């Protein structure tokens, strides 16, 4: 257990290990992951030696053991109380590690009230993608869409020499259930492309820090690698030399990293090379890499984020929202068993509110992983508080075939859950200390997609802030809940309304830019004019996107009358006077929510100030600073959005409030 100097301990402060550290514990079993558990226990004991009051040898309050024949499955574990002893048993060492961290989460309750329980992850793959560049990119910097400092892995164009921080990160990730990690950006620039071949030893060094915590490394690769790195004159998936090149490349990777997870590929998307140049399909492309990885047990994650970013805004028959389905639905059943289609949760691009991507429910013969964005590109860039667990939970609970069908959490079992990481070398890991909750909640939801987001918030608060150790536990708990629980809907209120999305500054995507993308080729429009706003995606009169859903959703989304309010402008172009189910007109909803959103930020800022005596000073200060920026930003959003729509519509605010 490393407690790095000057680095925030996040959800594993020493205090969180008190229940283990003050009790006699025995660990039985062999292997590197069991050794990790042993080290964790020894380190916890060392921290609390003075308070322990036990000899360690005589009794044993906690037994952690590998046990053959259990039914918890890979990575699962059981916990039982027998007399005064708690036993955690797992067949698989990774299960023991997860069991250990479960005991940490339970704290004292693991030794008193805990009923017999079995835990197994619902999803076998729980992965973070780091959009980290090895070399600093002239536009995107070290970490693309990173808001937490530099990369944890790369610095000055190379893997960091000192990887102690990576080990500490792995520990945090294991403690919330994550078991896979992509170490480089999906946009593979030339330096990064070399990681696959002549620079694989750098990836291996990182993998060695992650694997004691049960985390497998994945690598983003360039589809053009055979040309870029291999000197071939084509990257055509049907070319024999290309196939041989990839086979050898994969073999080489596995000699350096025996537990390597696989490749991540962004192909034919936003300028990245892909199979289209060779007249081949995405299935051809994915299968090429899948075949190279198959002998070693690896997987290719083929991203479905494919659309035409050169479309004409004047042509309403093209619709970016349609693109992933149009590309991939016809390919269902054509992907190898070790190819996973990695689909963003919504059809556009990680907006604060989007419908669930119709691709996820449509591909019944393809393994699908669902991709979320923990890094807050479009949700305040870790300067604003925006706890995303409730949003993700809504996605995971969505049932594409209606009430009787499986939910997204179940459909993702084939491929897993992936999030773009929000962590970097910032002392607080995530820039905004409260953004740590997004990382934690992601791991926990990937383990248990139907977990209650409020319960996860409480869990994270207990671990991170150990309220029982402070002067006023109740005030701290309720204050933290108050500032985080509804922060997603607060953010939604003061930004783009009713599912319309974007309205951000182009390029960096921070702050309001209502027409920022309105006349650009990227395909992200709101179509506001003097009469109304929204994109008609109905089948009857619009782009037909609504028909990509199965019933009942295709019908629900087809008309403004049946479409849920929060998605109305995603699916329909309506007059400003259109009445929502809430009873308000669209224009009045826009005004009201923008005033409310700012008021909610003001209230959260006050609540945070009131916790100054209960939160560690450095952490408190950092959050307090960010609240100043959030409030400034929220007001800016409110003023620009409200003024814009007042001018467009000419409809005054019924509340008579001042609109700038
Ligand atoms: C968008 C980001 C861009 C990423 C892209 C992706 O703006 O930086 O490269 O997604 O997912 O949200 O590939």
XYZ file of C-alpha atoms and ligand atoms in Angstrom:
673
model
C 0.000 0.000 0.000
C 1.545 3.263 -1.075
C 0.358 6.518 0.382
C 2.125 8.867 -1.961
C 3.293 12.137 -0.612
C 1.193 15.065 -1.834
C -1.307 12.867 -3.589
C -4.882 12.749 -2.442
C -5.762 9.247 -1.181
C -9.197 9.487 -2.849
C -11.417 6.593 -1.670
C -8.606 4.761 0.060
C -7.470 7.028 2.885
C -5.786 5.228 5.756
C -8.919 5.709 7.799
C -10.884 3.557 5.371
C -8.582 0.668 6.283
C -9.025 0.997 10.010
C -11.455 -1.914 10.359
C -8.958 -4.256 8.696
C -5.848 -2.650 10.173
C -6.978 -3.056 13.754
C -7.956 -6.721 13.500
C -6.041 -9.975 13.116
C -6.264 -11.178 9.539
C -5.058 -14.278 7.753
C -4.587 -14.653 4.013
C -4.409 -18.135 2.483
C -3.478 -18.830 -1.103
C -0.750 -18.308 -3.657
C -0.060 -16.131 -6.640
C 0.667 -12.475 -7.352
C -2.840 -11.211 -6.659
C -3.010 -13.044 -3.355
C 0.336 -11.465 -2.531
C -1.212 -8.096 -3.280
C -3.915 -8.845 -0.723
C -1.189 -9.847 1.752
C 0.624 -6.573 1.164
C -2.568 -4.608 1.614
C -3.259 -6.328 4.915
C 0.316 -5.895 6.117
C 0.272 -2.204 5.214
C -3.057 -1.697 6.987
C -1.659 -3.421 10.063
C 1.433 -1.256 9.957
C -0.730 1.887 9.933
C -2.780 0.823 12.894
C -0.205 -1.201 14.832
C -0.471 1.040 17.861
C -4.236 0.622 18.112
C -4.503 -2.991 17.086
C -4.514 -4.711 20.452
C -3.915 -8.150 18.982
C -0.907 -10.323 18.417
C -1.936 -11.364 14.937
C -0.904 -14.964 15.532
C -3.418 -16.196 18.087
C -6.837 -15.311 16.727
C -8.131 -14.315 13.334
C -11.095 -12.007 12.794
C -10.807 -12.017 9.033
C -9.822 -14.965 6.891
C -9.246 -14.291 3.215
C -8.722 -17.517 1.337
C -8.653 -19.154 -2.022
C -11.148 -22.002 -1.920
C -11.702 -24.519 -4.668
C -15.196 -25.342 -5.768
C -16.949 -22.118 -4.772
C -19.641 -20.841 -7.096
C -18.789 -17.145 -7.114
C -17.206 -17.497 -10.554
C -14.285 -15.570 -11.984
C -13.533 -12.458 -9.920
C -16.408 -13.220 -7.542
C -16.240 -14.012 -3.841
C -18.333 -15.022 -0.865
C -18.395 -13.432 2.557
C -19.602 -15.286 5.655
C -19.665 -14.726 9.379
C -18.877 -17.731 11.529
C -18.796 -17.035 15.241
C -16.485 -14.073 15.591
C -14.753 -14.573 12.277
C -15.476 -13.169 8.830
C -14.367 -15.343 5.934
C -13.960 -14.137 2.386
C -13.470 -16.985 -0.074
C -12.795 -16.915 -3.803
C -11.767 -19.482 -6.356
C -9.862 -16.921 -8.331
C -7.152 -14.652 -6.822
C -8.773 -11.641 -8.497
C -11.925 -12.526 -6.579
C -9.977 -12.444 -3.338
C -8.687 -8.982 -4.138
C -12.222 -7.743 -4.853
C -13.370 -9.451 -1.674
C -10.702 -7.638 0.298
C -11.835 -4.265 -1.032
C -15.423 -5.199 -0.300
C -14.460 -5.677 3.340
C -12.809 -2.250 3.247
C -16.071 -0.778 1.946
C -18.089 -2.451 4.658
C -15.663 -1.361 7.379
C -16.729 -2.436 10.856
C -19.973 -3.815 9.462
C -17.965 -6.647 7.880
C -17.257 -7.849 11.411
C -20.665 -7.431 12.940
C -23.796 -7.211 10.920
C -22.793 -8.662 7.534
C -25.123 -11.440 6.382
C -23.702 -14.254 4.202
C -23.298 -12.864 0.701
C -22.000 -13.752 -2.734
C -20.733 -11.105 -5.128
C -19.882 -11.513 -8.764
C -19.390 -8.861 -11.382
C -22.302 -8.566 -13.793
C -19.899 -7.500 -16.529
C -16.655 -9.350 -17.163
C -15.000 -6.320 -18.754
C -14.876 -3.096 -16.769
C -12.530 -0.857 -18.614
C -11.129 2.647 -18.589
C -9.860 4.223 -21.766
C -7.201 6.854 -21.365
C -7.073 9.321 -24.206
C -3.447 9.982 -23.312
C -0.897 11.021 -25.881
C 2.676 9.911 -25.401
C 3.982 13.097 -26.965
C 2.229 16.369 -26.265
C -0.117 17.013 -29.175
C -0.028 20.594 -30.505
C -3.800 21.011 -30.196
C -4.973 18.343 -27.780
C -2.035 18.445 -25.368
C -0.861 15.469 -23.374
C -4.291 14.133 -22.580
C -7.015 14.639 -25.163
C -10.053 16.021 -23.343
C -8.099 15.718 -20.102
C -8.904 18.088 -17.238
C -6.684 16.638 -14.542
C -3.161 17.591 -15.462
C -0.784 15.451 -17.474
C -0.822 11.768 -18.167
C -0.267 9.271 -15.388
C 1.628 7.076 -17.829
C 3.492 9.273 -20.308
C 5.730 12.269 -20.030
C 8.143 14.001 -22.376
C 7.367 11.575 -25.160
C 8.067 8.414 -23.174
C 6.630 6.186 -20.470
C 7.324 7.790 -17.123
C 10.388 6.437 -15.387
C 8.772 6.452 -11.980
C 5.560 4.489 -12.115
C 4.731 4.513 -8.383
C 1.760 6.696 -9.145
C 0.511 4.162 -11.679
C 0.624 1.469 -9.012
C -1.375 3.706 -6.676
C -3.865 4.351 -9.460
C -4.219 0.640 -10.124
C -5.002 0.167 -6.472
C -7.760 2.778 -6.554
C -9.196 1.234 -9.693
C -9.160 -2.280 -8.280
C -10.910 -0.973 -5.188
C -13.891 0.074 -7.300
C -13.878 -2.997 -9.540
C -12.115 -1.911 -12.745
C -10.108 -4.641 -14.460
C -8.935 -3.302 -17.821
C -7.282 -0.131 -19.035
C -6.405 1.389 -22.405
C -3.161 3.320 -22.017
C -3.218 5.580 -25.061
C -5.461 7.824 -27.089
C -7.906 6.362 -29.599
C -6.620 9.006 -32.007
C -3.319 7.299 -32.684
C -0.687 9.781 -33.812
C 2.635 8.693 -35.161
C 4.573 8.498 -31.894
C 1.803 6.488 -30.293
C 1.593 4.114 -33.236
C 5.066 2.853 -32.357
C 3.923 1.569 -28.981
C 2.668 -1.494 -30.802
C 6.063 -2.492 -32.122
C 9.414 -1.002 -31.215
C 8.094 0.718 -28.087
C 6.103 -2.137 -26.598
C 8.548 -2.363 -23.663
C 7.149 0.962 -22.417
C 3.634 -0.452 -22.427
C 4.957 -3.570 -20.704
C 6.453 -1.456 -17.921
C 3.029 0.091 -17.296
C 1.341 -3.304 -17.490
C 3.649 -4.614 -14.760
C 2.332 -1.944 -12.391
C -1.294 -2.660 -13.201
C -1.318 -6.431 -13.221
C -0.753 -6.970 -9.444
C -4.144 -5.308 -9.099
C -5.804 -7.529 -11.670
C -5.899 -4.889 -14.415
C -5.084 -5.857 -17.987
C -3.609 -3.407 -20.422
C -5.134 -2.571 -23.791
C -3.525 -0.560 -26.550
C -5.072 1.741 -29.147
C -3.563 0.942 -32.515
C -3.628 2.553 -35.905
C -5.393 0.617 -38.611
C -2.663 1.845 -40.959
C 0.092 0.300 -38.805
C 1.227 -2.184 -41.473
C 1.996 0.782 -43.732
C 3.159 3.206 -41.056
C 5.316 0.806 -39.130
C 5.713 -2.254 -41.317
C 6.607 -0.598 -44.589
C 3.885 -2.480 -46.480
C 2.169 -0.679 -49.314
C -1.329 -1.450 -48.088
C -3.326 -2.039 -44.907
C -6.041 -3.951 -46.776
C -7.548 -6.516 -44.397
C -7.787 -9.090 -47.169
C -4.137 -8.856 -48.101
C -2.110 -11.874 -46.945
C 0.967 -9.846 -46.042
C -1.167 -7.483 -43.954
C -2.732 -10.394 -42.110
C 0.682 -11.900 -41.436
C 1.976 -8.530 -40.251
C -0.793 -8.201 -37.660
C -0.307 -11.801 -36.503
C 3.354 -11.153 -35.881
C 2.663 -7.819 -34.242
C 0.230 -9.476 -31.823
C 2.670 -12.268 -31.079
C 5.369 -9.736 -30.319
C 3.044 -7.906 -27.930
C 2.250 -11.104 -26.035
C 5.895 -12.025 -25.593
C 6.264 -8.733 -23.704
C 2.874 -8.648 -21.973
C 1.515 -12.148 -21.385
C -1.783 -10.921 -19.903
C -2.321 -8.239 -22.587
C -6.023 -7.474 -23.047
C -6.193 -6.458 -26.688
C -6.500 -3.592 -29.134
C -8.787 -0.577 -29.240
C -9.462 0.847 -32.695
C -11.023 4.062 -33.918
C -11.232 3.519 -37.652
C -12.719 5.602 -40.436
C -13.725 8.171 -37.897
C -12.705 11.809 -37.608
C -9.736 11.321 -39.885
C -8.405 8.026 -38.498
C -7.487 5.421 -41.135
C -9.700 2.388 -41.605
C -10.912 -0.336 -43.922
C -12.962 2.004 -46.158
C -9.839 3.121 -48.020
C -9.499 -0.470 -49.219
C -13.139 -0.929 -50.076
C -13.669 -3.163 -47.022
C -16.216 -3.055 -44.243
C -15.815 -2.447 -40.534
C -16.360 -6.162 -39.968
C -13.448 -6.966 -42.299
C -11.312 -4.498 -40.392
C -12.255 -5.716 -36.931
C -11.897 -9.370 -37.890
C -8.392 -8.810 -39.203
C -7.254 -7.695 -35.782
C -9.440 -10.214 -33.960
C -7.784 -13.046 -35.878
C -4.341 -11.777 -34.957
C -5.290 -11.623 -31.272
C -7.293 -14.840 -31.080
C -4.397 -17.304 -30.539
C -3.444 -15.322 -27.436
C -6.902 -14.825 -25.971
C -6.999 -11.109 -26.820
C -9.933 -8.993 -27.876
C -10.352 -6.160 -30.321
C -12.514 -3.234 -29.253
C -13.768 -1.721 -32.473
C -15.364 1.654 -31.866
C -18.706 2.467 -33.448
C -18.153 6.231 -33.267
C -18.276 6.596 -37.026
C -19.988 9.449 -38.832
C -19.375 11.937 -41.581
C -17.807 14.994 -40.025
C -17.929 16.811 -43.354
C -21.660 16.887 -43.792
C -23.597 19.804 -45.124
C -25.670 21.621 -42.507
C -28.169 22.689 -45.148
C -29.032 19.107 -46.001
C -31.480 17.789 -43.444
C -31.503 14.312 -44.906
C -28.114 13.617 -43.369
C -28.160 13.115 -39.639
C -25.122 12.329 -37.532
C -27.349 10.585 -34.977
C -28.209 7.942 -37.563
C -24.642 7.136 -38.533
C -23.534 4.407 -36.105
C -26.677 2.369 -36.682
C -26.549 2.829 -40.439
C -22.952 1.638 -40.486
C -23.107 -1.227 -38.041
C -26.613 -2.702 -37.947
C -26.150 -4.323 -41.393
C -22.948 -5.964 -40.102
C -24.604 -7.724 -37.172
C -23.399 -11.320 -36.940
C -20.342 -10.700 -39.065
C -17.882 -9.976 -36.272
C -15.608 -12.597 -34.719
C -16.242 -13.845 -31.201
C -13.283 -11.886 -29.903
C -14.373 -8.651 -31.558
C -16.343 -6.211 -29.432
C -18.171 -3.276 -30.910
C -17.674 -0.364 -28.547
C -20.668 1.963 -28.759
C -21.047 5.374 -27.150
C -24.075 5.426 -24.877
C -25.844 7.965 -27.024
C -26.010 8.475 -30.778
C -24.110 11.770 -30.751
C -21.241 12.430 -28.412
C -21.494 12.283 -24.625
C -23.921 15.173 -24.278
C -25.506 15.967 -20.942
C -28.717 14.412 -22.249
C -29.114 12.052 -25.177
C -31.350 9.117 -25.889
C -29.696 5.712 -25.546
C -27.983 4.648 -28.761
C -30.262 2.393 -30.818
C -27.202 0.384 -31.870
C -26.886 -1.288 -28.476
C -30.273 -2.963 -28.661
C -30.127 -3.732 -32.352
C -27.070 -5.970 -32.574
C -28.207 -9.279 -31.151
C -25.400 -11.278 -32.786
C -22.512 -8.969 -31.955
C -20.723 -8.456 -28.651
C -21.339 -4.864 -27.631
C -19.521 -2.766 -25.046
C -21.108 0.483 -23.922
C -18.818 3.511 -23.737
C -19.349 6.311 -21.216
C -17.333 9.472 -20.702
C -16.037 10.027 -17.186
C -13.841 12.848 -18.386
C -16.281 15.761 -18.382
C -15.700 17.057 -21.889
C -19.282 18.222 -22.323
C -20.292 18.302 -18.673
C -18.207 21.095 -17.214
C -14.655 19.868 -17.731
C -14.097 19.111 -14.067
C -14.504 22.762 -13.187
C -18.216 22.188 -12.659
C -19.610 19.551 -10.333
C -21.519 17.035 -12.388
C -21.971 13.649 -10.779
C -22.800 11.377 -13.667
C -23.864 8.215 -11.856
C -27.603 8.997 -12.180
C -27.181 9.647 -15.921
C -25.256 6.422 -16.429
C -27.719 4.536 -14.325
C -30.560 5.724 -16.560
C -28.658 4.439 -19.580
C -27.967 1.075 -17.968
C -31.605 0.656 -16.947
C -33.012 1.539 -20.351
C -34.815 -1.357 -22.046
C -34.545 -1.098 -25.851
C -37.374 -3.590 -26.382
C -39.669 -2.192 -23.748
C -40.558 -3.280 -20.245
C -40.249 -7.012 -20.873
C -36.894 -6.911 -22.638
C -33.375 -6.846 -21.223
C -31.843 -3.596 -20.052
C -28.606 -2.079 -21.327
C -26.730 -3.366 -18.278
C -27.607 -6.870 -19.393
C -26.967 -6.287 -23.089
C -23.497 -4.987 -22.224
C -22.594 -8.340 -20.700
C -21.349 -9.478 -24.060
C -18.768 -6.745 -24.279
C -18.551 -4.793 -21.054
C -18.668 -1.228 -19.867
C -15.981 1.258 -20.808
C -15.404 4.833 -19.691
C -13.042 7.468 -20.930
C -10.991 8.184 -17.827
C -11.085 11.506 -16.006
C -7.824 10.961 -14.126
C -4.401 12.474 -14.600
C -1.320 13.458 -12.639
C -3.186 16.166 -10.746
C -2.689 15.740 -6.965
C -6.428 15.128 -6.651
C -6.360 12.671 -9.561
C -9.351 14.264 -11.278
C -8.713 18.016 -11.064
C -11.986 18.628 -9.281
C -11.862 16.503 -6.137
C -15.583 15.793 -6.372
C -15.088 14.357 -9.860
C -13.439 11.385 -8.171
C -16.951 10.180 -7.569
C -17.461 9.726 -11.315
C -14.483 7.419 -11.532
C -15.554 5.464 -8.496
C -19.177 5.197 -9.563
C -18.191 4.026 -13.013
C -16.277 1.073 -11.588
C -19.076 0.162 -9.221
C -21.762 0.419 -11.927
C -19.676 -1.757 -14.225
C -19.610 -4.357 -11.482
C -23.286 -3.940 -10.723
C -25.187 -1.972 -13.386
C -28.399 -1.882 -11.371
C -26.703 -0.402 -8.302
C -28.535 2.596 -6.863
C -26.553 5.766 -7.676
C -27.533 7.348 -4.356
C -26.221 4.311 -2.490
C -22.973 4.530 -4.456
C -22.685 8.182 -3.535
C -23.073 7.327 0.143
C -20.519 4.543 -0.207
C -18.027 6.908 -1.806
C -18.654 9.579 0.826
C -18.017 7.102 3.646
C -14.750 5.889 2.140
C -13.391 9.206 0.932
C -14.430 11.507 3.759
C -14.764 8.994 6.646
C -17.429 11.236 8.230
C -17.479 9.295 11.492
C -14.011 10.612 12.211
C -15.054 14.257 11.926
C -16.729 16.629 14.383
C -20.147 16.604 12.753
C -20.742 13.464 10.672
C -24.387 14.232 9.901
C -23.654 17.713 8.560
C -20.795 16.438 6.435
C -22.861 13.606 4.986
C -25.865 15.732 4.192
C -23.726 18.535 2.777
C -21.865 16.217 0.441
C -25.067 14.567 -0.678
C -26.652 17.938 -1.309
C -23.873 19.211 -3.542
C -23.472 16.036 -5.556
C -26.730 14.156 -5.833
C -28.599 16.343 -8.303
C -25.582 18.066 -9.803
C -26.136 16.417 -13.200
C -29.636 17.868 -13.591
C -28.373 21.203 -12.285
C -25.761 21.223 -15.025
C -28.380 20.263 -17.570
C -30.631 23.113 -16.462
C -28.169 25.887 -17.205
C -26.758 24.448 -20.444
C -28.380 23.107 -23.649
C -32.107 22.528 -23.091
C -34.365 19.501 -23.602
C -31.897 17.194 -25.307
C -30.794 19.722 -27.918
C -27.152 19.177 -26.996
C -23.883 20.932 -27.785
C -24.260 24.755 -27.868
C -20.644 24.736 -26.678
C -17.632 26.668 -27.857
C -16.167 24.817 -30.819
C -12.878 23.011 -30.414
C -12.357 22.942 -26.661
C -16.071 22.516 -25.896
C -16.096 24.612 -22.723
C -18.633 27.337 -22.072
C -21.631 28.474 -24.116
C -21.427 28.845 -27.879
C -25.038 28.513 -28.883
C -24.445 28.639 -32.593
C -20.912 27.339 -32.205
C -21.506 24.316 -34.399
C -24.726 25.458 -36.031
C -23.284 26.133 -39.453
C -20.328 23.760 -39.309
C -19.973 20.375 -40.990
C -19.772 18.339 -37.738
C -23.475 17.587 -37.786
C -24.503 18.902 -34.376
C -27.374 21.298 -34.856
C -30.336 22.714 -32.931
C -32.002 24.434 -35.915
C -33.374 27.277 -33.791
C -35.105 29.980 -35.829
C -37.642 32.669 -35.014
C -40.492 30.163 -34.830
C -39.046 27.207 -33.019
C -36.206 24.906 -32.145
C -35.121 21.261 -32.354
C -34.198 18.626 -34.906
C -36.975 16.680 -36.563
C -35.808 13.083 -36.350
C -39.225 11.532 -36.800
C -39.838 9.005 -39.548
C -42.863 10.856 -40.902
C -41.287 14.232 -41.560
C -37.709 14.163 -40.325
C -34.463 12.250 -40.661
C -36.035 8.916 -39.708
C -33.694 8.386 -36.785
C -36.616 7.591 -34.450
C -37.330 4.515 -36.562
C -33.946 3.009 -35.662
C -35.496 2.012 -32.346
C -37.619 -1.040 -31.764
C -41.109 -0.606 -30.422
C -42.232 0.901 -28.113
C -39.466 3.522 -28.396
C -39.804 4.123 -32.125
C -43.420 5.086 -31.469
C -42.696 6.977 -28.269
C -40.072 9.135 -29.940
C -41.994 9.589 -33.200
C -44.353 12.343 -32.074
C -43.875 15.421 -29.873
C -46.936 14.340 -27.910
C -45.439 11.045 -26.800
C -41.779 12.046 -26.645
C -40.458 12.583 -23.108
C -39.879 16.270 -22.335
C -36.185 15.906 -21.634
C -35.554 14.587 -25.157
C -38.102 16.658 -27.037
C -35.669 18.858 -28.946
C -33.485 15.900 -29.843
C -36.387 14.364 -31.728
C -38.585 17.252 -32.805
C -38.593 20.766 -34.126
C -41.346 22.539 -32.221
C -42.644 26.098 -31.869
C -41.491 28.033 -28.818
C -45.060 27.996 -27.591
C -45.267 24.199 -27.677
C -46.536 22.945 -24.351
C -44.484 20.303 -22.568
C -45.953 17.537 -20.449
C -44.840 19.620 -17.509
C -47.425 22.222 -18.562
C -44.844 24.849 -19.464
C -44.099 26.137 -22.927
C -40.704 25.300 -24.378
C -39.570 28.917 -24.185
C -40.689 29.330 -20.591
C -38.988 26.049 -19.706
C -35.761 27.397 -21.170
C -35.959 30.600 -19.130
C -36.996 28.909 -15.907
C -34.428 26.138 -15.954
C -31.637 28.566 -16.687
C -32.546 30.719 -13.716
C -32.988 27.668 -11.523
C -29.711 26.098 -12.587
C -27.771 29.144 -11.458
C -29.687 29.297 -8.178
C -28.836 25.669 -7.548
C -25.151 26.336 -8.131
C -25.341 29.283 -5.726
C -26.909 27.033 -3.115
C -24.323 24.286 -3.654
C -21.513 26.802 -3.340
C -22.937 27.995 -0.015
C -23.313 24.438 1.217
C -19.734 23.716 0.308
C -18.572 26.815 2.167
C -20.431 25.573 5.242
C -18.343 22.389 5.258
C -15.024 24.209 5.617
C -14.468 22.970 9.164
C -15.151 19.351 8.245
C -13.125 18.789 5.078
C -9.345 18.641 4.744
C -8.202 22.208 3.958
C -6.464 21.499 0.631
C -9.417 19.560 -0.677
C -11.877 22.142 0.562
C -9.944 24.968 -1.025
C -9.691 23.262 -4.403
C -13.421 22.617 -4.552
C -14.209 26.124 -3.328
C -12.091 27.607 -6.120
C -13.878 25.504 -8.686
C -17.255 26.635 -7.395
C -16.287 30.233 -8.213
C -15.648 29.191 -11.798
C -18.763 27.031 -11.942
C -20.905 29.903 -10.787
C -19.313 32.298 -13.260
C -19.801 29.707 -16.003
C -23.388 28.934 -15.027
C -24.307 32.617 -15.125
C -22.660 32.987 -18.494
C -24.627 30.034 -19.820
C -27.871 31.379 -18.369
C -27.388 34.844 -19.786
C -26.350 33.746 -23.230
C -28.983 31.047 -23.630
C -31.805 33.192 -22.307
C -30.811 36.254 -24.349
C -30.405 34.188 -27.465
C -33.872 32.668 -27.196
C -35.495 35.924 -26.167
C -34.098 37.539 -29.292
C -34.964 34.624 -31.559
C -38.479 34.154 -30.285
C -39.453 37.620 -29.127
C -41.391 35.955 -26.323
C -40.832 37.666 -22.971
C -40.191 35.765 -19.759
C -43.517 35.226 -17.985
C -41.683 35.764 -14.724
C -40.607 39.232 -15.823
C -37.010 38.567 -14.848
C -34.201 40.513 -16.315
C -32.634 38.829 -19.294
C -29.364 40.378 -20.372
C -15.203 13.351 -29.032
C -13.995 14.121 -28.644
C -12.769 13.754 -29.430
C -12.608 12.259 -29.452
C -13.862 11.603 -29.960
C -13.833 10.079 -29.891
O -14.276 15.492 -28.812
O -11.672 14.401 -28.851
O -11.525 11.896 -30.229
O -14.940 11.989 -29.185
O -14.575 9.524 -29.097
O -16.101 13.464 -27.974
O -13.105 9.441 -30.625
